[in-house]
Coordinates of C-alpha atoms in Angstrom, one line a residue:
M103 CA 8.3 24.5 -9.2
D104 CA 10.0 26.9 -6.7
R105 CA 6.6 27.8 -5.2
S106 CA 5.5 24.2 -5.0
A107 CA 8.7 23.2 -3.1
S108 CA 8.0 26.2 -0.7
I109 CA 4.4 25.2 -0.1
L110 CA 5.4 21.5 0.6
Q111 CA 8.8 22.4 2.3
A112 CA 10.4 19.9 -0.1
Y113 CA 13.3 19.6 -2.4
Q114 CA 12.6 20.5 -6.1
S115 CA 14.4 17.3 -7.0
T116 CA 11.6 15.3 -5.4
L117 CA 8.8 17.0 -7.4
D118 CA 7.1 15.9 -10.6
T119 CA 4.4 17.8 -12.5
F120 CA 1.3 15.8 -13.5
S121 CA -1.8 16.5 -15.6
V122 CA -4.6 13.8 -15.3
E123 CA -8.1 13.1 -16.0
D124 CA -10.2 12.7 -12.8
N125 CA -11.6 9.1 -13.3
F126 CA -14.2 9.7 -10.6
N127 CA -15.6 13.1 -11.7
A128 CA -16.2 12.9 -15.5
G129 CA -14.8 15.6 -17.7
N130 CA -12.5 17.1 -15.0
T131 CA -8.8 17.5 -15.3
I132 CA -6.3 18.2 -12.5
E133 CA -2.8 19.7 -13.0
G134 CA -0.2 20.2 -10.3
V135 CA 2.8 18.8 -8.7
I136 CA 3.4 15.5 -6.7
C137 CA 6.2 14.8 -4.2
N138 CA 8.2 11.6 -3.6
Q139 CA 10.3 12.9 -0.8
S140 CA 10.3 10.4 2.1
G141 CA 8.5 11.5 5.2
H142 CA 5.2 13.3 5.8
T143 CA 5.3 14.8 2.3
Y144 CA 5.6 11.5 0.5
G145 CA 2.9 11.3 -2.2
A146 CA 1.7 15.0 -1.3
M147 CA 0.5 17.3 -4.0
V148 CA -0.1 20.9 -5.0
I149 CA -2.9 21.4 -7.3
W150 CA -2.5 24.4 -9.5
R151 CA -5.2 24.0 -12.2
V152 CA -8.5 22.4 -12.6
N153 CA -10.3 22.0 -15.9
G154 CA -7.7 24.3 -17.4
S155 CA -8.3 27.2 -15.2
E156 CA -5.8 28.2 -12.4
V157 CA -7.1 27.8 -9.0
E158 CA -5.7 28.9 -5.5
P159 CA -2.9 26.5 -5.0
R160 CA -4.2 23.6 -2.9
R161 CA -1.7 21.5 -0.8
I162 CA -2.8 18.1 -0.2
Y163 CA -1.1 15.8 2.4
C164 CA -1.5 12.1 1.8
T165 CA -0.2 8.8 2.9
P166 CA 3.1 9.3 4.7
K167 CA 6.0 6.8 4.6
L168 CA 5.8 4.1 7.4
Y169 CA 8.9 3.2 9.2
Y170 CA 10.0 0.6 11.7
P171 CA 10.8 1.9 15.2
F172 CA 14.4 0.5 15.3
V173 CA 17.7 1.3 13.6
S174 CA 19.5 -1.2 11.4
G175 CA 21.4 -3.8 13.1
S176 CA 21.4 -7.6 14.0
L177 CA 18.0 -8.9 14.6
S178 CA 19.2 -10.0 18.1
G179 CA 20.3 -6.6 19.0
R180 CA 17.8 -4.0 17.6
K181 CA 18.1 -0.5 18.8
Y182 CA 14.7 0.8 19.5
R183 CA 13.9 4.6 19.0
F184 CA 10.2 5.1 20.2
P185 CA 9.3 8.6 21.3
K186 CA 7.7 9.5 24.5
Y187 CA 4.2 8.6 24.5
K188 CA 1.0 8.8 26.7
A189 CA -1.1 6.1 24.9
V190 CA -0.7 3.2 22.4
S191 CA -3.2 1.9 20.0
V192 CA -2.4 -1.3 17.7
Y193 CA -4.2 -2.1 14.6
E194 CA -3.9 -4.9 12.1
K195 CA -1.6 -4.2 9.1
L196 CA -3.0 -5.1 5.7
D197 CA -1.1 -6.0 2.6
G198 CA -2.7 -4.2 -0.3
T199 CA -2.7 -0.8 -2.1
N200 CA -3.0 2.4 -0.3
I201 CA -5.9 4.7 -1.6
C202 CA -6.1 8.2 -0.5
Q203 CA -9.4 10.2 -0.6
Y204 CA -8.9 13.9 -1.2
F205 CA -10.9 16.9 -2.2
Y206 CA -10.3 19.8 -4.5
K207 CA -12.1 22.9 -5.9
D208 CA -12.5 24.1 -9.5
H209 CA -12.2 27.9 -10.2
S210 CA -15.9 28.4 -9.3
G211 CA -15.5 27.0 -5.8
T212 CA -17.3 23.8 -6.6
Y213 CA -15.7 20.8 -4.4
Y214 CA -15.1 17.4 -5.9
T215 CA -13.9 14.2 -4.2
T216 CA -11.5 11.9 -5.8
Y217 CA -8.7 9.2 -5.1
K218 CA -5.0 8.6 -5.6
T219 CA -2.5 5.9 -4.9
R220 CA 0.8 6.7 -3.2
L221 CA 2.8 8.4 -6.0
N222 CA 0.0 8.7 -8.5
P223 CA -2.3 11.7 -8.5
M224 CA -5.2 9.4 -9.5
V225 CA -6.4 5.7 -9.0
E226 CA -6.1 4.3 -12.5
N227 CA -6.2 1.0 -14.3
R228 CA -2.8 -0.3 -15.1
K229 CA -1.6 -2.9 -17.4
T230 CA -1.1 -5.4 -14.9
K231 CA -4.1 -4.6 -12.5
K232 CA -7.3 -2.7 -12.8
F233 CA -6.9 -0.4 -9.7
G234 CA -9.7 2.1 -11.0
D235 CA -12.1 -0.7 -11.6
M236 CA -11.5 -2.4 -8.3
W237 CA -11.9 0.9 -6.4
K238 CA -15.1 1.8 -8.1
E239 CA -16.4 -1.7 -7.1
M240 CA -15.7 -0.9 -3.4
L241 CA -17.3 2.6 -3.8
A242 CA -20.5 0.8 -5.1
K243 CA -20.3 -1.7 -2.2
Y244 CA -19.6 1.0 0.4
P245 CA -21.2 4.2 -0.8
E246 CA -20.7 5.8 2.6
I247 CA -17.1 6.4 1.7
E248 CA -18.2 9.3 -0.4
D249 CA -20.4 10.7 2.3
I250 CA -17.7 12.6 4.0
P251 CA -19.1 15.9 5.4
E252 CA -18.2 18.9 3.1
E253 CA -17.0 20.9 6.2
L254 CA -14.1 18.3 6.4
Y255 CA -13.0 18.8 2.8
D256 CA -10.5 21.6 3.4
H257 CA -9.2 19.8 6.7
F258 CA -8.6 16.2 6.1
S259 CA -7.5 13.5 3.5
F260 CA -8.5 9.9 4.3
S261 CA -6.5 6.8 3.8
Y262 CA -7.8 3.2 3.0
E263 CA -6.3 0.0 2.2
L264 CA -7.6 -2.0 -0.9
Y265 CA -6.6 -5.7 -0.1
G266 CA -7.7 -9.2 -0.8
N267 CA -6.7 -11.9 -3.3
R268 CA -7.7 -10.0 -6.3
N269 CA -5.0 -7.4 -5.4
L270 CA -2.6 -9.9 -4.2
H271 CA 1.0 -8.8 -3.0
L272 CA 2.6 -11.0 -0.4
V273 CA -0.2 -12.0 2.0
R274 CA -3.0 -14.2 0.8
Y275 CA -6.4 -13.4 2.7
D276 CA -9.7 -15.3 2.8
T277 CA -11.5 -12.4 1.2
E278 CA -11.6 -11.7 -2.4
L279 CA -11.4 -7.9 -2.3
D280 CA -12.4 -5.4 0.4
V281 CA -11.4 -2.1 1.9
R282 CA -10.6 -0.8 5.4
P283 CA -10.0 2.7 6.6
I284 CA -6.5 3.1 8.1
F285 CA -6.1 6.8 9.2
A286 CA -7.0 10.4 8.4
V287 CA -4.5 13.0 7.5
N288 CA -4.9 16.6 9.0
Q289 CA -4.2 19.1 6.1
A290 CA -2.9 21.7 8.4
D291 CA 0.1 19.8 9.6
A292 CA 0.1 16.4 8.1
S293 CA -0.7 15.0 11.5
I294 CA -2.4 11.5 11.8
H295 CA -5.9 10.7 13.2
T296 CA -6.6 7.0 14.0
P297 CA -9.4 5.1 12.2
D298 CA -11.5 4.5 15.3
D299 CA -12.4 8.4 15.1
K300 CA -15.2 6.9 12.9
W301 CA -14.8 9.5 10.1
G302 CA -16.7 7.7 7.4
L303 CA -16.9 4.1 6.5
K304 CA -19.4 2.2 8.6
K305 CA -16.9 -0.6 8.6
D306 CA -14.7 1.0 11.2
N307 CA -11.2 -0.3 11.8
E308 CA -11.1 -1.1 15.5
P309 CA -7.7 -1.5 17.4
V310 CA -6.7 -4.9 18.5
A311 CA -5.0 -3.4 21.7
V312 CA -5.1 -0.2 23.6
F313 CA -2.7 0.9 26.4
G314 CA -1.6 3.8 28.5
N315 CA 1.8 5.1 29.1
D316 CA 2.6 2.5 31.6
I317 CA 3.0 -0.3 28.9
D318 CA 6.5 -1.7 28.1
I319 CA 6.4 -0.5 24.6
I320 CA 9.4 -2.6 23.4
R321 CA 8.1 -5.9 25.0
L322 CA 4.7 -5.2 23.5
Y323 CA 6.2 -4.7 20.0
E324 CA 8.0 -7.9 20.3
K325 CA 4.9 -9.7 21.6
M326 CA 2.8 -8.4 18.7
R327 CA 5.4 -9.4 16.2
D328 CA 5.5 -13.0 17.7
K329 CA 1.8 -13.0 17.5
A330 CA 1.8 -12.0 13.8
R331 CA 4.2 -14.7 13.2
S332 CA 2.3 -17.3 14.9
E333 CA -0.9 -16.3 12.9
S334 CA 0.9 -16.7 9.5
R335 CA 2.4 -19.5 7.4
K336 CA 4.1 -19.9 4.2
E337 CA 2.2 -21.1 1.1
G338 CA 4.8 -21.3 -1.8
D339 CA 5.8 -17.7 -2.5
L340 CA 3.0 -16.3 -0.4
I341 CA 2.2 -15.9 3.3
A342 CA -1.4 -16.8 4.5
G343 CA -2.6 -15.2 7.6
S344 CA -1.1 -11.8 9.1
E345 CA 1.3 -9.4 7.8
G346 CA 1.6 -7.7 11.2
Y347 CA 0.5 -4.6 13.0
V348 CA 0.6 -0.8 12.9
F349 CA 1.5 0.9 16.4
F350 CA -0.1 4.4 16.8
L351 CA 1.7 6.2 19.6
L352 CA 0.1 9.2 20.9
T353 CA 2.9 11.8 22.0
P354 CA 2.7 14.4 24.9
D355 CA 1.8 17.1 22.4
D356 CA -1.3 14.9 21.3
K357 CA 0.2 13.9 17.9
W358 CA -0.2 10.3 16.6
V359 CA 3.0 8.6 15.4
M360 CA 2.9 5.4 13.4
Y361 CA 5.3 2.6 13.2
K362 CA 5.1 -0.8 11.3
C363 CA 5.5 -4.2 13.2
K364 CA 5.8 -7.0 10.6
S365 CA 5.9 -10.7 11.3
E366 CA 9.3 -12.1 11.1
L367 CA 8.0 -14.2 8.1
V368 CA 7.1 -11.1 6.2
E369 CA 9.9 -9.0 7.4
N370 CA 12.7 -11.5 7.0
R371 CA 15.2 -8.7 7.0
H372 CA 18.8 -9.2 7.1
W373 CA 20.0 -6.0 8.6
V374 CA 23.6 -6.8 8.4
G375 CA 24.8 -6.9 4.7
D376 CA 26.1 -5.1 1.9
Q377 CA 22.9 -5.5 -0.3
I378 CA 19.3 -5.0 0.2
P379 CA 17.5 -8.2 0.7
K380 CA 15.0 -9.6 -2.0
S381 CA 12.3 -9.7 0.8
I382 CA 12.3 -5.9 0.5
I383 CA 13.0 -5.5 -3.2
I384 CA 10.2 -7.7 -4.3
P385 CA 7.4 -5.7 -2.4
T386 CA 8.8 -2.6 -3.9
V387 CA 8.5 -4.1 -7.4
W388 CA 4.9 -5.0 -6.8
N389 CA 4.4 -1.5 -5.5
A390 CA 5.8 0.1 -8.7
L391 CA 3.0 -1.5 -10.7
E392 CA 0.6 0.9 -9.2
T393 CA 2.1 3.8 -11.3
E394 CA 4.1 2.0 -14.0
D395 CA 2.9 -0.4 -16.7
E396 CA 6.5 -1.4 -17.5
L397 CA 9.1 -2.3 -14.8
S398 CA 12.4 -0.9 -15.1
R399 CA 15.6 -1.1 -13.0
E400 CA 15.7 2.7 -12.8
K401 CA 12.3 3.0 -11.4
I402 CA 13.0 0.4 -8.6
M403 CA 16.1 2.0 -7.7
E404 CA 14.4 5.4 -7.5
M405 CA 12.0 3.9 -5.2
L406 CA 14.6 2.2 -2.9
L407 CA 16.5 5.5 -2.6
E408 CA 13.6 6.8 -0.6
E409 CA 14.6 4.5 2.3
F410 CA 18.3 3.4 1.5
D411 CA 21.5 5.3 0.8
E412 CA 22.7 5.3 -2.8
N413 CA 25.8 3.1 -2.2
L414 CA 23.5 0.3 -0.8
V415 CA 21.1 0.7 -3.8
D416 CA 24.0 0.5 -6.3
K417 CA 25.3 -2.7 -4.8
S418 CA 21.9 -4.3 -5.0
V419 CA 21.4 -3.8 -8.8
T420 CA 21.8 -7.6 -9.5
G421 CA 19.2 -8.5 -6.9
I422 CA 17.0 -5.8 -8.3
D423 CA 17.2 -7.1 -11.8
S424 CA 16.5 -10.6 -10.4
C425 CA 13.4 -9.5 -8.5
I426 CA 12.0 -7.5 -11.5
E427 CA 12.6 -10.8 -13.6
Y428 CA 10.7 -12.8 -10.8
V429 CA 7.7 -10.5 -10.7
R430 CA 7.4 -10.3 -14.6
N431 CA 7.6 -14.2 -14.8
K432 CA 5.0 -14.3 -11.9
I433 CA 2.5 -12.0 -13.7
A434 CA 3.0 -13.9 -17.1
F435 CA 2.5 -17.3 -15.6
R436 CA -0.8 -16.1 -13.6
E437 CA -2.0 -14.8 -16.9
K438 CA -1.3 -18.0 -18.8
V439 CA -2.8 -20.2 -16.1
L440 CA -5.9 -17.9 -15.8
N441 CA -6.4 -17.8 -19.6
F442 CA -6.1 -21.6 -19.9
Y443 CA -8.4 -22.2 -16.9
T444 CA -11.2 -20.0 -18.3
E445 CA -10.9 -21.0 -22.1
N446 CA -11.3 -24.8 -21.0
N447 CA -14.1 -24.1 -18.6
L448 CA -12.3 -25.8 -15.7
N449 CA -13.6 -25.9 -12.1
I450 CA -11.0 -27.1 -9.6
N451 CA -13.5 -27.0 -6.8
E452 CA -15.9 -29.4 -8.4
D453 CA -13.1 -31.8 -9.8
K454 CA -9.6 -31.1 -8.4
G455 CA -8.1 -34.3 -9.6
G456 CA -9.4 -34.0 -13.1
T457 CA -8.6 -30.4 -13.3
M458 CA -4.9 -31.0 -12.3
R459 CA -4.6 -34.1 -14.6
F460 CA -6.0 -31.9 -17.6
F461 CA -3.3 -29.2 -16.7
S462 CA -0.5 -31.9 -16.5
Q463 CA -1.3 -32.6 -20.1
H464 CA -0.6 -29.1 -21.3
F465 CA 1.9 -27.9 -18.8
P466 CA 5.6 -28.9 -18.3
K467 CA 6.6 -30.6 -15.0
D468 CA 8.4 -27.5 -13.7
E469 CA 5.4 -25.4 -14.0
M470 CA 3.1 -27.9 -12.4
K471 CA 5.1 -27.6 -9.1
T472 CA 3.6 -24.2 -8.7
L473 CA 0.3 -24.4 -10.5
F474 CA -2.0 -25.2 -7.7
T475 CA -0.4 -22.3 -5.7
T476 CA -1.0 -20.0 -8.6
L477 CA -4.6 -21.1 -8.8
T478 CA -4.9 -20.3 -5.1
E479 CA -3.3 -16.8 -5.7
L480 CA -5.9 -16.3 -8.5
N481 CA -8.5 -17.0 -5.8
L482 CA -9.9 -19.8 -7.9
V483 CA -9.5 -22.5 -5.0
N484 CA -12.3 -22.3 -2.3

């Protein structure tokens, strides 16, 4: 563990060992260490053994933690902290699951391509969502994802967003399930390369805006935040439209720095207060399901401590418990509705009135209030 901490330049307390089967290379197993330290080492790994044999330690930088460009304060008085920059590119931000493509070698020097989520060394099916199956579906749809030239294997990992109504978090989209490239990570120094470098997927992610160093960055940030708000609307517990944007700033030393810019409707942060707002805790709970089959207060607190101080997290225990219960109930109700819908061969698109009347005969009034929204969340309503 000492050597892994040295390789990653991370605290030992932020490292966990792992041993997993490679779901994308039958018969392979990978052993190593994964890091949960916030910053550029978030989700980074060191691979020590492949198929039971020791290999040269392989450091893999993955998807770094993404931050806002301002410090806590009232919404009317934010203190921005943008670095010096010579160019700005703005991309749409998608609300889904981050998938990182990385490469490793066995003891004979054979390369393999595989995939991970943020804090899990492998994309896997979980109890509440079949992440592995969904990603394999995308690989079949976009086989060029696996066509990364071998000369890049030692130099980059590649980050994608798996999004859509079948992988629903907070934002509902018109698409059922899709993927978009979001950036590449240089393995030499964890620096970022923008997705318009066209490093793989033919469905390239083009910027929505590009500027030089003469742009008023704060005014642009607020303008894009307002734009995201105007393009989104609440639909029950969900938001339809836009989550926001990601700002890529090219610094004078030719390094890209990323910042998130979310719609006020999504962000909904109460920066002044003695507890973490539920608008932050709930997405954290959903993200925990990428690695956990069962939700626990301890796991959510651990994830929140990556971004907030211990005192604030401790004061938020009641809210954490409430959000866990909310997500559990949400999952259980979705399963209940979906099972009833399929078992009775219902089709709301052919007969909305009849379908809702049939539901009303079997569901209590308080559940009927959110039933149509749930059918929409399940992507059953065209």
